[in-house]
Coordinates of N, CA and C in Angstrom, one line a residue:
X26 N 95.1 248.0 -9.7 CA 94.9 246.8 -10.4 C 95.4 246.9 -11.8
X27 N 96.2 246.3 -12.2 CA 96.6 245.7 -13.4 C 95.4 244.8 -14.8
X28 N 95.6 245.8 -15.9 CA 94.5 245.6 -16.5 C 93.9 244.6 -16.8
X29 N 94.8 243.3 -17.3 CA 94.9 242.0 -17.0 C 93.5 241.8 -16.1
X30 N 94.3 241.4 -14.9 CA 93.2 241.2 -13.7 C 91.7 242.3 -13.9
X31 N 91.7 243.3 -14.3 CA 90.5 244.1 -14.7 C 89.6 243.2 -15.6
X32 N 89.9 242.7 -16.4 CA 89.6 242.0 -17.6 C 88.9 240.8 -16.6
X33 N 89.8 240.4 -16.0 CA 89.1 238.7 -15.7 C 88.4 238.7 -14.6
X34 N 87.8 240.0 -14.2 CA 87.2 239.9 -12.9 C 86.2 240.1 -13.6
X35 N 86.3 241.1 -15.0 CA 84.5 240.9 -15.4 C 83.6 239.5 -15.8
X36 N 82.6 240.1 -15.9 CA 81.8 239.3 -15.8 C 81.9 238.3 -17.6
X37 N 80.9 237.2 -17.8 CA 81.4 236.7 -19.2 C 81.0 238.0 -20.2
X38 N 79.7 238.5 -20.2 CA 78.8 238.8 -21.2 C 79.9 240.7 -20.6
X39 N 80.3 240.9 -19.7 CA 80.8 242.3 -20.0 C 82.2 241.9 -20.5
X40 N 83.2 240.9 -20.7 CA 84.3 240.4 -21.2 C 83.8 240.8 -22.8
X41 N 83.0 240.0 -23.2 CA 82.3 240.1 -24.7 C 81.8 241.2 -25.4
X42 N 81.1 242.2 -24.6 CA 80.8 243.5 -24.1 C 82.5 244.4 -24.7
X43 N 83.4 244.2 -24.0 CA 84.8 245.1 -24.0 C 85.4 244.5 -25.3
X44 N 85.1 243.4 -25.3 CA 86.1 242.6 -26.7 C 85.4 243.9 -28.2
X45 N 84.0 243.2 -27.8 CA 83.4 243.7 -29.4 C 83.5 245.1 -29.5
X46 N 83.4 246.2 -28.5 CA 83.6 247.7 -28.6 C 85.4 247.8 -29.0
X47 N 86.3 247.2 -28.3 CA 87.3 247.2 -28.7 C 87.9 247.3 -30.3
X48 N 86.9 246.0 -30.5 CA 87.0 245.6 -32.4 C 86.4 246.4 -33.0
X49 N 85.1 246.8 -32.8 CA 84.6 248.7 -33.0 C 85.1 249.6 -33.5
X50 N 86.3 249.6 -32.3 CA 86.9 251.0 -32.1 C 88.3 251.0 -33.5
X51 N 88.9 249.7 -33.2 CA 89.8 249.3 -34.1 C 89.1 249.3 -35.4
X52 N 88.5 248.9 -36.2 CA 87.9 249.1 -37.2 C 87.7 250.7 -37.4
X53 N 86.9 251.3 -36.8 CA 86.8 252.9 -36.7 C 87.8 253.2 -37.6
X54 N 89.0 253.6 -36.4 CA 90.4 253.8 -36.6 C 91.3 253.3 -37.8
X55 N 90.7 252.0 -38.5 CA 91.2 251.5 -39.6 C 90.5 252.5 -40.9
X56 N 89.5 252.5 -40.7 CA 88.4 253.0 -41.8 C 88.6 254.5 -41.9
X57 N 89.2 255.4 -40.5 CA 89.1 256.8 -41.1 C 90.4 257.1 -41.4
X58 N 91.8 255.8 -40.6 CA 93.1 256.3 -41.4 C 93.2 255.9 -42.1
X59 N 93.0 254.7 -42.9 CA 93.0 254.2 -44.2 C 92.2 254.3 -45.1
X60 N 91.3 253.3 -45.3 CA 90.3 253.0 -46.3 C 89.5 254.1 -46.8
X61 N 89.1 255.4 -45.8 CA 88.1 256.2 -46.1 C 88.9 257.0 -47.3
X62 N 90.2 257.5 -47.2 CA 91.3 258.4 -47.4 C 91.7 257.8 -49.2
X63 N 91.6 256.3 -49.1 CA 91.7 255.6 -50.1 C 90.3 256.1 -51.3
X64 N 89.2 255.8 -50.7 CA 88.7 255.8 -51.8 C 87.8 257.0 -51.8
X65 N 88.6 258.2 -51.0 CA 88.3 259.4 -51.6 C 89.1 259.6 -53.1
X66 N 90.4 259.1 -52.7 CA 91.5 259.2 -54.0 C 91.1 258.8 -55.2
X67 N 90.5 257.8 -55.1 CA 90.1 256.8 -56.2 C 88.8 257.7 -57.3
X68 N 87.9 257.9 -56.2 CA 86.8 259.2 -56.6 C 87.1 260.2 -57.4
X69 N 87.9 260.5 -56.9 CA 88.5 261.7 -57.1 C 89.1 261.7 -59.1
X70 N 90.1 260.6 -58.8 CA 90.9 259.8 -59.9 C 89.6 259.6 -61.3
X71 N 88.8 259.0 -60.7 CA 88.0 258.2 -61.4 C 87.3 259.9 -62.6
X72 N 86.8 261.4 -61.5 CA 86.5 261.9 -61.7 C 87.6 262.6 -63.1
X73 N 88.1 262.7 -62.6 CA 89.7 263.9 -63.2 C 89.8 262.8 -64.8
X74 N 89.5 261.6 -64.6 CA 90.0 260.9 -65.6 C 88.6 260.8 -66.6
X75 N 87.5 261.3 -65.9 CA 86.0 260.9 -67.0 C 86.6 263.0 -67.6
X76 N 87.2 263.6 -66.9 CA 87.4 265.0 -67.2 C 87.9 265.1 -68.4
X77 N 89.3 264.4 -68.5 CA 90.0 264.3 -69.1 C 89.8 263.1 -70.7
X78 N 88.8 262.5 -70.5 CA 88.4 261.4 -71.4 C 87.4 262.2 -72.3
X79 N 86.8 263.4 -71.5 CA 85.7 264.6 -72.5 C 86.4 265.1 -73.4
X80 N 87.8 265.8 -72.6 CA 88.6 266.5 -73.3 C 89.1 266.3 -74.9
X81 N 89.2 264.9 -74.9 CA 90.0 264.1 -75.6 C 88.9 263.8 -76.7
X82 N 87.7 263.7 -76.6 CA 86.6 263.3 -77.1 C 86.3 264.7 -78.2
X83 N 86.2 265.8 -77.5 CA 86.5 266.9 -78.0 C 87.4 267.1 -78.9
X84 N 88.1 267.1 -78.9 CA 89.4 266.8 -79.8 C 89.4 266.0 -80.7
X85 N 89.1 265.1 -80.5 CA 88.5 263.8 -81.8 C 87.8 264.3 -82.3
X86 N 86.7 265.0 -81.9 CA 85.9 265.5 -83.0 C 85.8 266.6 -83.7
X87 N 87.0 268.0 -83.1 CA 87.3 268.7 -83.6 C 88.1 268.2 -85.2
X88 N 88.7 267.4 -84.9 CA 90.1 266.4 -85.7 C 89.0 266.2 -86.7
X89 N 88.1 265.3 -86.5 CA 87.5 264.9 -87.5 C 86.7 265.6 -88.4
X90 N 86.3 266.4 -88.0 CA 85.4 267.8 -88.9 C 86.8 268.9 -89.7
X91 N 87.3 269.0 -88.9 CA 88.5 269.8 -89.8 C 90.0 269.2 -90.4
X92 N 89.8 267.9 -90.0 CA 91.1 267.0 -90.3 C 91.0 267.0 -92.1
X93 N 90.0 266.7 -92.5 CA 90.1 265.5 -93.6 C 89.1 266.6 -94.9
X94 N 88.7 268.3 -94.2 CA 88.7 268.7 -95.2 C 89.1 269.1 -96.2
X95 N 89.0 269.1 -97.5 CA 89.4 269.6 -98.7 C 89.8 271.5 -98.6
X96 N 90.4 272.0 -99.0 CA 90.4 273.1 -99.7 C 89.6 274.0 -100.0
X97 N 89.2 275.1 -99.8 CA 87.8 275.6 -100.7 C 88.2 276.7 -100.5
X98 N 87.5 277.7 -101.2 CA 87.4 279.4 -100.6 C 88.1 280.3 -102.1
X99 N 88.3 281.4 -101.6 CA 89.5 282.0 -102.6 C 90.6 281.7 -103.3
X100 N 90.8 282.7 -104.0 CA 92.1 282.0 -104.7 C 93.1 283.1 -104.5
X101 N 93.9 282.3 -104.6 CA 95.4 283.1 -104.0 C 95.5 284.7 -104.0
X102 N 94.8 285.3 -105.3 CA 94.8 287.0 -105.9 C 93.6 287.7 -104.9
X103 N 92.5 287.0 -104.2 CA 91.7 287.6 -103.4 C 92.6 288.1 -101.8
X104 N 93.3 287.3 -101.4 CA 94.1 288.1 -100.3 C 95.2 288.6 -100.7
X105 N 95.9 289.6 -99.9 CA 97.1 290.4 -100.4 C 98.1 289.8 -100.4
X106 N 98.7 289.7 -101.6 CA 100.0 288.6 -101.9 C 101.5 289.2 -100.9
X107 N 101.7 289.9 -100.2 CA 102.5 290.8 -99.6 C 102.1 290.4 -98.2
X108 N 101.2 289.6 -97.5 CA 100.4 289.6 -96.1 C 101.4 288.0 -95.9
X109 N 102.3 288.0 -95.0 CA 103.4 287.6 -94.3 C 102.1 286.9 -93.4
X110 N 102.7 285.2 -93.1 CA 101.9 284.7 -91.4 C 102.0 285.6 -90.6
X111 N 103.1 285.7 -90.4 CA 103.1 286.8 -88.8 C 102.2 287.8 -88.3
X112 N 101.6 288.7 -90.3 CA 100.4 289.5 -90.2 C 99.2 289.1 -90.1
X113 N 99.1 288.2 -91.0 CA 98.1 287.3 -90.8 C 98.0 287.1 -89.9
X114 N 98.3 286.5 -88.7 CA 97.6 285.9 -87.8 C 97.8 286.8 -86.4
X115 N 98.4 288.2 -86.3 CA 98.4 288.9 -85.6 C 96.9 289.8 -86.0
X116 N 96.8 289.9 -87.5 CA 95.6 290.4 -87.6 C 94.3 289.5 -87.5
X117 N 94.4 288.4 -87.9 CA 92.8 287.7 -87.3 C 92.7 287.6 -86.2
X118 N 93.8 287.1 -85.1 CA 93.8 286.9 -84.0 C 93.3 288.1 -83.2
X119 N 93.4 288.9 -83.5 CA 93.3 290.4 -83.0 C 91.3 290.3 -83.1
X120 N 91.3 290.1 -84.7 CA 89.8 290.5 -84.9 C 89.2 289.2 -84.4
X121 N 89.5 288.2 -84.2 CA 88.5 287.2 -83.4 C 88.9 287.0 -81.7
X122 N 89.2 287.9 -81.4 CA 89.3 288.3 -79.5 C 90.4 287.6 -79.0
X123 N 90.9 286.5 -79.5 CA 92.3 286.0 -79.5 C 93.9 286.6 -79.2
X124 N 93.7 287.4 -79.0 CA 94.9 288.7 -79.5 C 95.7 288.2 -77.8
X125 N 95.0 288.6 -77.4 CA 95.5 288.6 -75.6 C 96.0 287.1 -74.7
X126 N 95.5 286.4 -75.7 CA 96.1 284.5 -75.5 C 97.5 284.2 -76.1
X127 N 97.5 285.3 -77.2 CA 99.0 284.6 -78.0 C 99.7 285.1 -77.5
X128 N 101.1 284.0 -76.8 CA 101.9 284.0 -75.9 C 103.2 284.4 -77.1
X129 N 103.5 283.2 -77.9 CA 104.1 283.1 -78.5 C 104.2 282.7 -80.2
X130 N 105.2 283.6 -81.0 CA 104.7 284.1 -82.9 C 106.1 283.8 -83.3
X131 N 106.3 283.0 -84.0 CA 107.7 282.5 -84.1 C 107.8 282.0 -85.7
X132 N 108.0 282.8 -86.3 CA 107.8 282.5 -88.2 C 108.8 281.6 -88.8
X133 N 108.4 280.3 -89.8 CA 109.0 279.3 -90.1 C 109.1 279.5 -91.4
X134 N 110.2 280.2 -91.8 CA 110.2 280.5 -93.2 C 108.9 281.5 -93.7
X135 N 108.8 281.5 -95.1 CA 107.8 281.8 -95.7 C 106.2 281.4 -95.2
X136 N 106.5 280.4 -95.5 CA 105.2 279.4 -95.6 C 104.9 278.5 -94.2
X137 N 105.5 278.8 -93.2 CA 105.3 278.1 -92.2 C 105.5 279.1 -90.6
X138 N 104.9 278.9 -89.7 CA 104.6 279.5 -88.4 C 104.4 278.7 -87.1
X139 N 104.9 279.6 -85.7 CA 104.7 277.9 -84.3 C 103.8 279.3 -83.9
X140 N 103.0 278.8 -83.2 CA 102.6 279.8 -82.6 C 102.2 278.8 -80.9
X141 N 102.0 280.0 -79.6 CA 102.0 279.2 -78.7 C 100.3 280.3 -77.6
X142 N 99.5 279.5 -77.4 CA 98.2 280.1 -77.1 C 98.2 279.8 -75.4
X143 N 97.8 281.0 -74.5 CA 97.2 280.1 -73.5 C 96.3 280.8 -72.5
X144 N 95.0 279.5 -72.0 CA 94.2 280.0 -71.0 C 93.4 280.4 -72.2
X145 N 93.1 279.6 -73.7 CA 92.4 280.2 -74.5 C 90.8 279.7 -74.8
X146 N 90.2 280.3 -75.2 CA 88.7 279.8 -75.2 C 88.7 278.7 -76.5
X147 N 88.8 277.1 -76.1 CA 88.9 276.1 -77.1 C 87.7 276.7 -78.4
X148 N 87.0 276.9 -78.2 CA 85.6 277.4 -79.5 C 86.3 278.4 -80.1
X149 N 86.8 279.4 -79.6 CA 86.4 280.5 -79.9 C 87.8 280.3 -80.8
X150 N 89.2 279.4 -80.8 CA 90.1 278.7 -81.4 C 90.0 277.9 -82.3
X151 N 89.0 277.3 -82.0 CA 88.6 276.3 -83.3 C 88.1 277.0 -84.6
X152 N 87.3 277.9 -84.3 CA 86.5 279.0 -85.1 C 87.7 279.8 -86.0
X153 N 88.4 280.2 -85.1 CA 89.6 280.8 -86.1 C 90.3 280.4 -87.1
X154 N 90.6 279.0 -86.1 CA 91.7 277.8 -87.0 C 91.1 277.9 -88.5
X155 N 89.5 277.9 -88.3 CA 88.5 277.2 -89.2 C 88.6 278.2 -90.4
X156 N 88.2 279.3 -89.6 CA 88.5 280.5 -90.9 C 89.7 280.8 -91.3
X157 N 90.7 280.4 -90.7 CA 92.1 280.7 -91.5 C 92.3 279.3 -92.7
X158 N 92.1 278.4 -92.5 CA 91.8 277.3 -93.3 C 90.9 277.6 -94.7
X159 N 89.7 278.0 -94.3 CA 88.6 278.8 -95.7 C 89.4 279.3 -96.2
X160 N 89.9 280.9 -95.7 CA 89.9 282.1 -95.8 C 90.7 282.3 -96.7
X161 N 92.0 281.6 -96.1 CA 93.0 282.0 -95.6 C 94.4 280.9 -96.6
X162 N 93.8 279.7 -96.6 CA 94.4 278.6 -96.9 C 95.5 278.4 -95.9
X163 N 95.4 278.0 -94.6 CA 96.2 278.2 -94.0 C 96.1 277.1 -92.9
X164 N 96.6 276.3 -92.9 CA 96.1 274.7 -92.3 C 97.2 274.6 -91.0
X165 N 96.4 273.6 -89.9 CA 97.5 273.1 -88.7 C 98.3 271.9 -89.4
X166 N 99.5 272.3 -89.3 CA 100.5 271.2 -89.4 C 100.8 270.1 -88.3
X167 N 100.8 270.9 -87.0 CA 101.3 270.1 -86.0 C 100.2 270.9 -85.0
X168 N 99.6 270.1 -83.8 CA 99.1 270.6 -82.5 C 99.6 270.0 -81.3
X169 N 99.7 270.6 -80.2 CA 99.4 270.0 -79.1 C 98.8 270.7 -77.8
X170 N 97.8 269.8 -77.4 CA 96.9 270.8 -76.7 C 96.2 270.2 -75.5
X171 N 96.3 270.9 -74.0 CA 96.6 270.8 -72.7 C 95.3 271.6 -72.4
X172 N 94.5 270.5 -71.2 CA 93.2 271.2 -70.7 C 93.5 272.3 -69.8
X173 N 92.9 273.7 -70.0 CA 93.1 274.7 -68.8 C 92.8 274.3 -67.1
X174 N 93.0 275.4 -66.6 CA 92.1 275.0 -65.3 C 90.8 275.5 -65.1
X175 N 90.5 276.3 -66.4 CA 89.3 276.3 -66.4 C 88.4 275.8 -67.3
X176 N 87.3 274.8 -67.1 CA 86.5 274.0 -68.6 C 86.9 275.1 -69.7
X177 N 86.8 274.4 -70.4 CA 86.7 275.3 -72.4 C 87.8 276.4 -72.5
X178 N 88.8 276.0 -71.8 CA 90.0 276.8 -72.0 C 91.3 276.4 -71.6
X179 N 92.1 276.1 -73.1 CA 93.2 275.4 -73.3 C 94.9 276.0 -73.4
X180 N 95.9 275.2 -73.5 CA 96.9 276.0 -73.6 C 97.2 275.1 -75.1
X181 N 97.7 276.0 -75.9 CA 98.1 275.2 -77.5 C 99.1 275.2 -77.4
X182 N 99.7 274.7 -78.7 CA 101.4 274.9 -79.3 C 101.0 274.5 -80.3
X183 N 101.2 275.4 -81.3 CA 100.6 275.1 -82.8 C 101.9 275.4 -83.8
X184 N 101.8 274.5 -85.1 CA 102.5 274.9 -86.0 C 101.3 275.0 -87.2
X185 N 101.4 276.5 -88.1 CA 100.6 276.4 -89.1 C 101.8 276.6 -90.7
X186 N 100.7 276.6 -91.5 CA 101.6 276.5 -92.6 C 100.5 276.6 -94.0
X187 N 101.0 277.3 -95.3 CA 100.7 277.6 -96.4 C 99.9 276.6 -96.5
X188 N 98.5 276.3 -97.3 CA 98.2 275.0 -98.1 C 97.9 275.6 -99.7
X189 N 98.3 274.6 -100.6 CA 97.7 274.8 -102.1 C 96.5 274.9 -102.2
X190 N 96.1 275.5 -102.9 CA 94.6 275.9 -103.0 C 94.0 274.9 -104.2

């Protein structure tokens, strides 16, 4: 028998019966190859992007605690007038556990430095920046800075540079 004829020999309520399991089945099949697949993405997206919106949040408020401070600390005759960036910051880096992050030390003149960080502990960077800034007089000129794959650890590209005391 030809399916056709299968169909019309049933009865009404088993015709109605095969229709609706049909539409069932088709829906199913719509929902696990489409739609489900969809808004796992979306989840997913929605997630990566509340990730990424912390990150950024972070940042803003690092910016704003160290952006707009003034100057303070020593004066120029308290650190060694002979101590080159490159020393500098190979030596603090060293003494604040940072040592093993710096990828790249690239000296900009006298008074200026790129330096390139990565897979670094954002804190434990901030903390530095902070005391080379007091310490140090020694301010970020330029940043740019990329979430790791692991929380609280970033990849940098920094430029620092002299500030007037």
């Amino acid at each position: 028998m030809k399916l056709p004829a299968w169909f019309l020999e049933l009865a009404a309520r088993e015709r109605l019966l095969v229709i609706c399991a049909a539409a069932l089945g088709v829906f199913a099949l719509v929902w696990m190859l489409a739609l489900a697949p969809l808004l796992a993405g979306q989840r997913q997206a929605r997630t990566e992007l509340a990730e990424q919106r912390e990150v950024l949040a972070d940042i803003e408020r690092v910016a704003a605690r160290f952006g707009s401070q003034p100057m303070a600390g020593q004066q120029a005759a308290d650190r060694p007038a002979a101590e080159s960036l490159v020393v500098l910051v190979d030596r603090t880096t060293r003494a604040a556990g940072l040592g093993g992050h710096l990828k790249r030390n690239e000296p900009e003149g006298d008074a200026g430095i790129r330096l390139r960080f990565e897979d670094v502990p954002f804190d434990g960077l901030v903390d530095w920046l902070a005391g080379l800034q007091s310490a140090q007089a020694v301010g970020v000129v330029a940043a740019t800075v990329d979430p790791g794959q692991v929380p609280g650890r970033v990849t940098v590209n920094l430029q620092l540079g002299r500030t007037a005391r």
